[in-house]
Coordinates of C-alpha atoms and ligand atoms in Angstrom, one line a residue:
X1389 CA -6.1 24.7 14.7
X1390 CA -7.3 22.0 17.6
X1391 CA -10.2 23.9 17.8
X1392 CA -11.4 23.0 14.7
X1393 CA -11.9 19.7 16.0
X1394 CA -14.4 20.4 18.9
X1395 CA -16.6 17.7 19.6
X1396 CA -18.9 20.6 20.6
X1397 CA -20.8 21.8 17.7
X1398 CA -20.8 22.2 14.1
X1399 CA -17.1 24.1 12.9
X1400 CA -17.2 26.4 10.7
X1401 CA -16.5 25.2 7.0
X1402 CA -14.0 25.0 5.1
X1403 CA -14.5 25.2 1.6
X1404 CA -13.3 21.3 1.2
X1405 CA -15.9 20.4 3.8
X1406 CA -18.6 22.4 1.5
X1407 CA -18.7 20.7 -1.2
X1408 CA -18.8 17.1 0.6
X1409 CA -21.2 18.2 1.7
X1410 CA -22.2 19.8 -1.9
X1411 CA -21.9 17.0 -3.6
X1412 CA -23.7 14.3 -0.4
X1413 CA -26.5 15.9 -1.5
X1414 CA -27.0 15.5 -5.1
X1415 CA -25.4 12.1 -5.0
X1416 CA -27.7 11.2 -3.3
X1417 CA -25.0 9.8 -0.8
X1418 CA -26.7 8.1 2.2
X1419 CA -23.7 7.2 4.4
X1420 CA -20.5 7.7 4.5
X1421 CA -17.7 6.1 5.4
X1422 CA -14.6 7.7 7.5
X1423 CA -12.2 4.6 6.4
X1424 CA -8.1 4.1 7.2
X1425 CA -5.8 1.3 7.5
X1426 CA -4.6 -0.5 10.8
X1427 CA -1.4 -2.1 11.6
X1428 CA -2.3 -5.6 10.5
X1429 CA -2.2 -3.7 6.5
X1430 CA -6.4 -4.3 7.3
X1431 CA -8.8 -0.9 5.8
X1432 CA -11.2 -0.2 8.3
X1433 CA -13.5 2.8 9.1
X1434 CA -17.2 3.4 10.2
X1435 CA -19.7 5.4 8.5
X1436 CA -22.0 8.6 9.2
X1437 CA -25.1 9.2 7.9
X1438 CA -25.7 12.2 5.8
X1439 CA -27.7 13.8 7.6
X1440 CA -24.7 14.4 10.5
X1441 CA -22.3 14.5 8.1
X1442 CA -21.7 18.5 8.9
X1443 CA -20.5 17.5 12.5
X1444 CA -18.5 14.8 11.7
X1445 CA -16.6 16.4 8.9
X1446 CA -15.1 18.4 12.3
X1447 CA -14.8 15.8 14.7
X1448 CA -14.9 12.7 13.3
X1449 CA -16.0 9.7 14.9
X1450 CA -15.2 8.1 18.0
X1451 CA -12.6 5.4 17.8
X1452 CA -11.3 2.9 19.8
X1453 CA -7.3 3.6 20.0
X1454 CA -7.6 -1.0 21.2
X1455 CA -8.3 -0.3 16.9
X1456 CA -4.4 -0.6 16.6
X1457 CA -3.5 -3.5 18.4
X1458 CA -5.6 -5.6 16.2
X1459 CA -4.6 -8.3 13.8
X1460 CA -5.9 -9.7 10.4
X1461 CA -7.3 -12.1 13.0
X1462 CA -9.1 -9.9 14.9
X1463 CA -6.8 -11.0 17.7
X1464 CA -6.8 -7.9 19.7
X1465 CA -2.4 -7.6 21.5
X1466 CA -1.7 -6.6 24.6
X1467 CA -0.1 -2.8 24.1
X1468 CA 0.6 -0.6 26.4
X1469 CA -2.1 2.7 25.6
X1470 CA -3.8 0.7 23.4
X1471 CA -5.8 -1.4 25.7
X1472 CA -10.1 -1.2 25.7
X1473 CA -9.5 2.3 27.6
X1474 CA -9.0 5.9 25.7
X1475 CA -10.7 7.4 22.2
X1476 CA -9.2 8.3 19.0
X1477 CA -11.6 10.6 16.5
X1478 CA -11.5 9.3 12.4
X1479 CA -11.3 12.3 11.1
X1480 CA -11.6 12.4 7.5
X1481 CA -9.3 14.5 5.3
X1482 CA -12.6 15.9 2.5
X1483 CA -10.1 16.4 -0.5
X1484 CA -10.3 12.4 -0.5
X1485 CA -14.7 12.7 -0.8
X1486 CA -15.6 9.7 -3.3
X1487 CA -19.2 8.2 -4.8
X1488 CA -18.6 4.3 -4.2
X1489 CA -19.2 2.9 -7.4
X1490 CA -19.7 -0.3 -6.6
X1491 CA -21.8 0.5 -3.3
X1492 CA -24.5 3.2 -4.5
X1493 CA -25.5 5.1 -2.0
X1494 CA -21.8 4.7 0.3
X1495 CA -19.4 7.6 -0.4
X1496 CA -15.7 6.8 1.9
X1497 CA -12.9 9.7 3.1
X1498 CA -9.0 8.9 3.8
X1499 CA -9.4 9.5 7.2
X1500 CA -6.9 10.3 10.4
X1501 CA -7.0 9.1 13.9
X1502 CA -6.6 11.8 15.7
X1503 CA -6.9 12.6 19.2
X1504 CA -9.9 14.1 20.8
X1505 CA -8.8 17.6 20.3
X1506 CA -8.2 17.3 17.2
X1507 CA -4.1 16.8 17.7
X1508 CA -2.3 14.2 15.8
X1509 CA -1.9 11.0 17.1
X1510 CA 1.3 9.1 17.8
X1511 CA -0.3 5.3 16.1
X1512 CA -1.8 7.5 13.4
X1513 CA -0.7 5.9 9.8
X1514 CA -1.0 8.8 7.8
X1515 CA 0.5 10.9 10.6
X1516 CA 3.3 8.9 9.6
X1517 CA 3.4 9.8 5.8
X1518 CA 2.7 13.5 6.0
X1519 CA 5.6 13.1 8.6
X1520 CA 7.9 11.7 6.5
X1521 CA 6.9 13.8 3.2
X1522 CA 7.6 17.0 5.8
X1523 CA 11.3 15.8 7.0
X1524 CA 11.8 15.5 3.4
X1525 CA 10.7 18.7 2.3
X1526 CA 12.9 20.3 4.9
X1527 CA 16.3 18.7 1.8
X1528 CA 13.4 20.7 -0.3
X1529 CA 12.4 17.1 -1.6
X1530 CA 8.6 16.3 -2.8
X1531 CA 8.1 12.6 -3.6
X1532 CA 6.2 11.5 -6.4
X1533 CA 4.9 7.9 -6.4
X1534 CA 2.7 5.2 -7.5
X1535 CA 1.5 1.8 -5.8
X1536 CA 1.8 -0.9 -9.3
X1537 CA -0.8 -3.9 -7.6
X1538 CA -1.1 -7.0 -9.2
X1539 CA -4.7 -9.2 -7.9
X1540 CA -6.4 -12.9 -8.2
X1541 CA -9.5 -13.2 -10.1
X1542 CA -11.6 -15.6 -8.7
X1543 CA -15.1 -17.2 -7.6
X1544 CA -15.0 -18.0 -4.0
X1545 CA -15.4 -21.8 -3.1
X1546 CA -16.9 -22.5 0.1
X1547 CA -15.0 -25.9 1.6
X1548 CA -17.5 -29.3 1.9
X1549 CA -17.2 -31.3 4.9
X1550 CA -15.3 -28.4 7.1
X1551 CA -12.7 -28.3 5.1
X1552 CA -11.8 -23.9 4.2
X1553 CA -12.9 -21.6 1.3
X1554 CA -11.4 -22.5 -1.9
X1555 CA -9.5 -19.2 -3.9
X1556 CA -10.7 -20.4 -7.8
X1557 CA -9.2 -18.4 -10.4
X1558 CA -11.3 -16.7 -12.9
X1559 CA -8.8 -18.3 -16.0
X1560 CA -6.2 -20.4 -16.6
X1561 CA -5.2 -17.9 -19.3
X1562 CA -1.5 -17.5 -20.0
X1563 CA 0.6 -14.5 -19.5
X1564 CA -0.5 -10.8 -21.1
X1565 CA -3.1 -13.5 -23.9
X1566 CA -5.4 -11.6 -25.4
X1567 CA -7.7 -15.0 -24.4
X1568 CA -6.6 -13.7 -20.5
X1569 CA -7.9 -10.1 -22.2
X1570 CA -11.8 -12.1 -23.0
X1571 CA -12.2 -14.0 -19.7
X1572 CA -12.2 -11.1 -17.5
X1573 CA -13.0 -8.6 -19.5
X1574 CA -16.2 -7.3 -17.7
X1575 CA -15.1 -7.4 -15.3
X1576 CA -11.8 -5.1 -16.2
X1577 CA -14.5 -2.5 -17.7
X1578 CA -16.0 -2.3 -14.6
X1579 CA -13.4 -1.9 -12.7
X1580 CA -11.7 0.8 -15.0
X1581 CA -15.0 2.8 -15.1
X1582 CA -14.8 2.7 -11.3
X1583 CA -11.5 3.6 -10.6
X1584 CA -12.2 7.0 -13.4
X1585 CA -15.0 7.8 -11.3
X1586 CA -13.0 8.0 -9.2
X1587 CA -10.8 10.7 -10.3
X1588 CA -7.7 7.2 -10.0
X1589 CA -6.4 7.4 -13.2
X1590 CA -5.5 4.2 -14.8
X1591 CA -2.0 4.0 -17.2
X1592 CA -2.0 0.1 -18.1
X1593 CA -4.0 -2.9 -18.6
X1594 CA -3.4 -6.9 -19.1
X1595 CA -3.5 -10.1 -17.3
X1596 CA -0.7 -11.0 -16.5
X1597 CA 1.6 -15.0 -15.1
X1598 CA -0.3 -17.0 -12.8
X1599 CA -4.2 -18.2 -13.1
X1600 CA -6.9 -15.6 -13.0
X1601 CA -3.7 -12.9 -12.8
X1602 CA -3.7 -9.6 -13.9
X1603 CA -2.2 -6.3 -13.8
X1604 CA -3.3 -2.3 -13.5
X1605 CA -1.9 0.2 -12.5
X1606 CA -2.3 4.2 -11.8
X1607 CA -0.4 7.5 -12.9
X1608 CA 1.7 8.4 -10.2
X1609 CA 0.9 11.1 -7.8
X1610 CA 2.7 12.8 -4.5
X1611 CA 2.8 10.5 -1.6
X1612 CA -0.1 10.9 1.0
X1613 CA -2.2 10.9 -2.1
X1614 CA -0.7 8.2 -3.9
X1615 CA -0.9 6.1 -0.4
X1616 CA -4.6 6.9 -0.6
X1617 CA -4.7 6.4 -4.1
X1618 CA -3.8 2.6 -2.7
X1619 CA -6.6 2.6 -0.6
X1620 CA -9.1 3.4 -3.0
X1621 CA -7.7 0.7 -5.2
X1622 CA -7.9 -2.5 -2.5
X1623 CA -11.6 -1.5 -1.8
X1624 CA -12.5 -1.0 -6.0
X1625 CA -10.7 -4.3 -6.7
X1626 CA -12.5 -6.0 -4.4
X1627 CA -16.1 -4.4 -3.9
X1628 CA -16.1 -4.3 -7.9
X1629 CA -15.7 -8.2 -7.5
X1630 CA -18.2 -8.6 -4.5
X1631 CA -20.8 -7.1 -6.9
X1632 CA -20.2 -9.2 -10.3
X1633 CA -20.5 -12.3 -7.5
X1634 CA -16.8 -12.8 -7.6
X1635 CA -13.8 -12.3 -5.6
X1636 CA -10.6 -10.5 -5.9
X1637 CA -7.6 -11.0 -3.9
X1638 CA -4.9 -8.8 -3.2
X1639 CA -3.0 -11.2 -1.2
X1640 CA 0.7 -11.7 -2.1
X1641 CA 0.5 -14.8 -3.1
X1642 CA -3.2 -16.7 -3.0
X1643 CA -2.6 -19.3 -4.5
X1644 CA 0.5 -21.1 -3.5
X1645 CA 1.6 -22.4 -6.9
X1646 CA 1.0 -19.3 -9.5
X1647 CA 2.8 -16.2 -9.6
X1648 CA 2.9 -13.6 -6.9
X1649 CA 0.6 -10.3 -6.9
X1650 CA 3.0 -7.8 -6.1
X1651 CA 2.9 -3.6 -6.0
X1652 CA 5.5 -2.1 -6.7
X1653 CA 6.1 0.8 -5.3
X1654 CA 7.6 3.6 -7.8
X1655 CA 8.7 6.3 -6.6
X1656 CA 11.3 9.7 -7.3
X1657 CA 12.3 13.1 -5.8
X1658 CA 11.8 16.5 -7.6
X1659 CA 11.8 20.5 -6.4
X1660 CA 9.6 22.2 -4.0
X1661 CA 7.9 23.2 -7.6
X1662 CA 7.6 19.6 -9.0
X1663 CA 9.4 21.2 -12.0
X1664 CA 12.4 19.0 -12.1
X1665 CA 13.0 15.2 -10.9
X1666 CA 16.0 15.5 -9.0
X1667 CA 16.5 11.8 -9.9
X1668 CA 17.9 12.2 -13.4
X1669 CA 21.0 12.8 -14.8
X1670 CA 21.5 12.8 -18.5
X1671 CA 25.2 12.3 -18.5
X1672 CA 25.1 9.0 -16.2
X1673 CA 25.4 6.0 -17.3
X1674 CA 22.2 5.3 -16.2
X1675 CA 21.0 8.6 -16.1
X1676 CA 20.8 8.6 -12.3
X1677 CA 22.2 11.9 -10.1
X1678 CA 23.9 11.2 -6.5
X1679 CA 20.9 12.0 -4.9
X1680 CA 19.0 8.9 -6.9
X1681 CA 22.8 6.8 -5.8
X1682 CA 21.6 8.0 -2.2
X1683 CA 18.3 7.3 -2.5
X1684 CA 18.9 3.8 -3.5
X1685 CA 22.2 3.2 -1.0
X1686 CA 19.4 4.0 1.7
X1687 CA 17.2 1.3 0.6
X1688 CA 19.4 -0.6 0.0
X1689 CA 20.7 0.0 3.9
X1690 CA 17.8 -0.3 5.3
X1691 CA 15.4 -2.9 3.6
X1692 CA 15.6 -6.0 5.8
X1693 CA 13.6 -4.0 7.9
X1694 CA 11.8 -2.3 5.2
X1695 CA 10.4 -5.5 4.2
X1696 CA 8.9 -5.9 7.5
X1697 CA 7.0 -2.7 6.6
X1698 CA 6.7 -3.1 2.5
X1699 CA 5.3 -6.4 2.6
X1700 CA 3.8 -6.5 5.2
X1701 CA 2.0 -10.2 6.2
X1702 CA 3.6 -13.5 6.7
X1703 CA 2.2 -14.8 3.0
X1704 CA 4.1 -11.4 2.1
X1705 CA 7.2 -13.3 2.4
X1706 CA 5.7 -16.9 0.5
X1707 CA 5.6 -14.3 -2.8
X1708 CA 9.3 -13.2 -1.9
X1709 CA 11.4 -16.3 -3.8
X1710 CA 13.8 -16.0 -6.2
X1711 CA 12.9 -16.4 -10.0
X1712 CA 9.8 -15.1 -9.7
X1713 CA 10.1 -11.7 -10.1
X1714 CA 9.0 -10.6 -7.0
X1715 CA 12.6 -9.7 -5.9
X1716 CA 14.7 -12.1 -3.6
X1717 CA 18.1 -10.0 -3.1
X1718 CA 19.0 -6.6 -1.4
X1719 CA 20.8 -4.9 -4.9
X1720 CA 20.0 -2.3 -7.3
X1721 CA 20.2 -2.9 -11.0
X1722 CA 19.1 -1.1 -14.7
X1723 CA 15.9 -2.6 -15.3
X1724 CA 16.9 -5.9 -13.2
X1725 CA 13.5 -7.7 -12.3
X1726 CA 15.2 -9.7 -9.7
X1727 CA 16.8 -6.5 -7.9
X1728 CA 14.9 -5.2 -5.6
X1729 CA 15.4 -1.8 -6.8
X1730 CA 15.0 -1.4 -10.2
X1731 CA 16.4 1.3 -12.1
X1732 CA 13.8 1.7 -15.5
X1733 CA 14.5 2.8 -17.7
X1734 CA 13.4 5.9 -19.5
X1735 CA 10.6 7.1 -21.5
X1736 CA 11.9 8.3 -24.7
X1737 CA 10.3 11.8 -25.3
X1738 CA 10.1 11.9 -21.9
X1739 CA 13.5 11.4 -20.7
X1740 CA 14.3 13.4 -17.8
X1741 CA 10.2 13.4 -16.2
X1742 CA 9.8 9.2 -16.3
X1743 CA 13.4 8.5 -14.5
X1744 CA 11.8 6.6 -11.5
X1745 CA 13.3 3.6 -9.2
X1746 CA 11.1 0.8 -8.4
X1747 CA 11.2 -1.3 -5.2
X1748 CA 10.0 -4.2 -5.6
X1749 CA 9.5 -6.4 -1.8
X1750 CA 6.5 -4.2 -1.4
X1751 CA 2.8 -6.2 -1.4
X1752 CA -1.1 -4.9 -1.2
X1753 CA -1.0 -6.5 2.1
X1754 CA 1.1 -3.7 3.8
X1755 CA -0.3 -0.3 5.2
X1756 CA 0.5 1.8 2.3
X1757 CA 0.9 4.8 4.5
X1758 CA 3.7 2.7 7.0
X1759 CA 4.8 2.1 3.6
X1760 CA 5.7 4.8 1.4
X1761 CA 6.2 6.8 4.8
X1762 CA 9.8 4.0 5.4
X1763 CA 10.6 4.2 2.0
X1764 CA 11.1 7.9 2.6
X1765 CA 12.9 8.1 5.7
X1766 CA 14.7 4.7 4.6
X1767 CA 15.8 6.8 1.3
X1768 CA 16.0 10.5 2.8
X1769 CA 18.7 8.4 5.4
X1770 CA 21.1 7.6 2.2
X1771 CA 20.9 11.1 0.8
X1772 CA 21.5 12.8 4.5
X1773 CA 24.7 10.4 5.4
X1774 CA 25.4 9.8 1.3
X1775 CA 25.3 5.9 1.2
X1776 CA 27.0 4.5 -1.6
X1777 CA 24.6 2.3 -3.1
X1778 CA 27.9 0.3 -5.1
X1779 CA 27.6 -1.3 -7.9
X1780 CA 24.5 -1.8 -10.3
X1781 CA 23.6 -6.0 -10.8
X1782 CA 22.8 -5.9 -14.0
X1783 CA 22.5 -10.1 -14.3
X1784 CA 20.0 -12.3 -11.9
X1785 CA 21.4 -12.0 -8.0
X1786 CA 20.7 -15.6 -7.6
X1787 CA 23.6 -16.9 -10.7
X1788 CA 26.1 -15.2 -8.7
X1789 CA 28.3 -17.3 -6.0
X1790 CA 25.9 -17.6 -3.0
X1791 CA 27.2 -14.6 -0.5
X1792 CA 27.6 -11.7 -3.1
X1793 CA 24.5 -10.1 -2.6
X1794 CA 22.9 -10.8 0.2
X1795 CA 19.3 -12.6 0.5
X1796 CA 15.7 -10.0 1.6
X1797 CA 14.7 -11.4 4.7
X1798 CA 13.1 -14.9 4.5
X1799 CA 9.7 -14.3 7.2
X1800 CA 8.3 -11.7 8.7
X1801 CA 9.8 -12.9 11.4
X1802 CA 12.9 -12.1 10.3
X1803 CA 12.0 -8.8 8.7
X1804 CA 10.4 -7.8 12.3
X1805 CA 13.5 -8.6 14.1
X1806 CA 16.0 -6.6 11.2
X1807 CA 13.3 -3.8 11.6
X1808 CA 13.3 -3.8 15.7
X1809 CA 17.6 -3.3 15.3
X1810 CA 17.4 -0.2 12.1
X1811 CA 17.2 2.2 14.7
X1812 CA 16.4 4.8 11.8
X1813 CA 13.5 2.7 11.2
X1814 CA 12.5 2.6 14.9
X1815 CA 12.9 6.0 15.4
X1816 CA 11.0 7.8 12.7
X1817 CA 8.1 5.0 14.1
X1818 CA 8.0 6.3 17.3
X1819 CA 7.6 4.0 20.6
X1820 CA 3.4 3.8 20.5
X1821 CA 3.4 2.5 17.2
X1822 CA 6.5 1.0 16.5
X1823 CA 5.7 -1.5 20.1
X1824 CA 2.2 -1.6 18.5
X1825 CA 3.1 -2.6 14.7
X1826 CA 5.8 -5.2 16.0
X1827 CA 2.8 -6.6 18.2
X1828 CA 1.0 -7.1 15.4
X1829 CA 3.1 -8.6 13.3
X1830 CA 4.7 -10.7 15.9
X1831 CA 0.8 -12.4 16.4
X1832 CA 0.1 -12.6 12.8
X1833 CA 4.0 -15.0 12.6
X1834 CA 2.8 -16.4 15.6
X1835 CA -0.8 -17.8 14.6
X1836 CA 0.1 -18.6 10.7
X1837 CA 3.1 -21.0 12.2
X1838 CA 0.9 -23.1 14.1
X1839 CA -1.0 -23.5 11.6
X1840 CA -1.3 -25.0 8.1
X1841 CA -0.1 -23.8 4.6
X1842 CA -4.0 -23.7 3.6
X1843 CA -4.8 -21.2 7.0
X1844 CA -2.5 -19.5 5.7
X1845 CA -3.3 -18.5 2.0
X1846 CA -7.2 -18.9 3.1
X1847 CA -7.1 -16.5 5.5
X1848 CA -5.2 -13.8 3.0
X1849 CA -7.0 -14.1 0.5
X1850 CA -10.2 -13.6 2.4
X1851 CA -8.7 -10.1 4.2
X1852 CA -6.6 -8.7 1.0
Ligands
LIG339 N1 4.5 -10.8 -10.2 C1 5.7 -10.2 -9.4 C2 5.8 -9.6 -8.5 O1 5.7 -10.8 -7.5 C3 6.2 -9.4 -9.9 C4 5.5 -9.8 -12.2 C5 5.7 -8.4 -13.0 O2 7.0 -7.6 -13.1 O3 5.0 -7.6 -13.1 O4 6.2 -9.1 -8.3
LIG340 MG1 3.2 -7.5 -13.4

């Protein structure tokens, strides 16, 4: 396998790679972006011209290891092994090729970061998720997932007299109000068409509570595809807005006084043939199997640490407040929108297939591969150790006496402390990834603590 990624000459192309070349040719693609998500949660990449695509499919494009030590302010952190010396390759997955409707002439592929000889690199996020999927497979289970992102549609208004730019929301329409549909209609149409043209299946769309807030969900898929979809989605939400001289932000809380943008993570576990939903047990009062309860037990046990990966930014913790339906407490409940883990009521006519868990402390500033991989590891730990999640909480946990339900971390630093103390997640990350992630995120916590709130809001709506 390794020599397929040899940097010398063109390796023999497999059928998927040949299809990429044909599509690039027939669809008039000049530049193909090899993109990845970094430890800051930022999507970055490099592009190759069509004329070099055949060889780059195999060899990838060279990239400095240091980029996995870069934070979301483009401040490079000191991490052993991620300095100025050293090289990895951005090696694209041909199955993820998409022509970009918002960037005519360009296409993109989700990429692994690989060693120069083609072997997996210890800080590659897609590899982390692939390993989590393999760990689950060793228990005879397959994860099916979908991120359900919200975002704020608006315009970037230049700051006057040295002030920072502002995000001005496109409307102040009411939650689910039809006037909100009308005000965002042209953008919504372009977005739906662009997502569908890239093979993402749009499920639902509505304007939501916050000013300019939109929610558009994508159909579930197997774990790697679900994470790839979240990257394509983030790119498309922003790219379509730029084409229309607008600004769309998936930042968790781009406007301090408005509802936050979640990216709730829906997940269920299936048998290897994807015939049986292993979370479903119709005789149970909540329709859940023992496997599902144990998975929840694992989630609850690891939640404080998990949030460091599923809500990957300083701004993400501004969102996790009580009574915002974003969840602020480490509990689960039946259709409880204030619980960190919501058991979703099944769909009539597809009761068993539709049983799934919704993880609310999850947002689009996270690296989706690290986030979903960590969720799988946490749940798997619950399955392996037979963890009992305790009783469901079917009221707003904020109405219960203080201390009866544990609060989620209130800041990125608090979540990072929990992550450092969590052996299961630290082992799963491995030393290089863990030290880089902690260094990058600690540096962001420091940088934003030294400035006022408007600095944090500005940089998050600019980047996410
Ligand atoms: N905007 C909420 C959040 O921050 C979610 C609202 C909803 O349930 O859709 O997670
Ligand atoms: Mg919503």
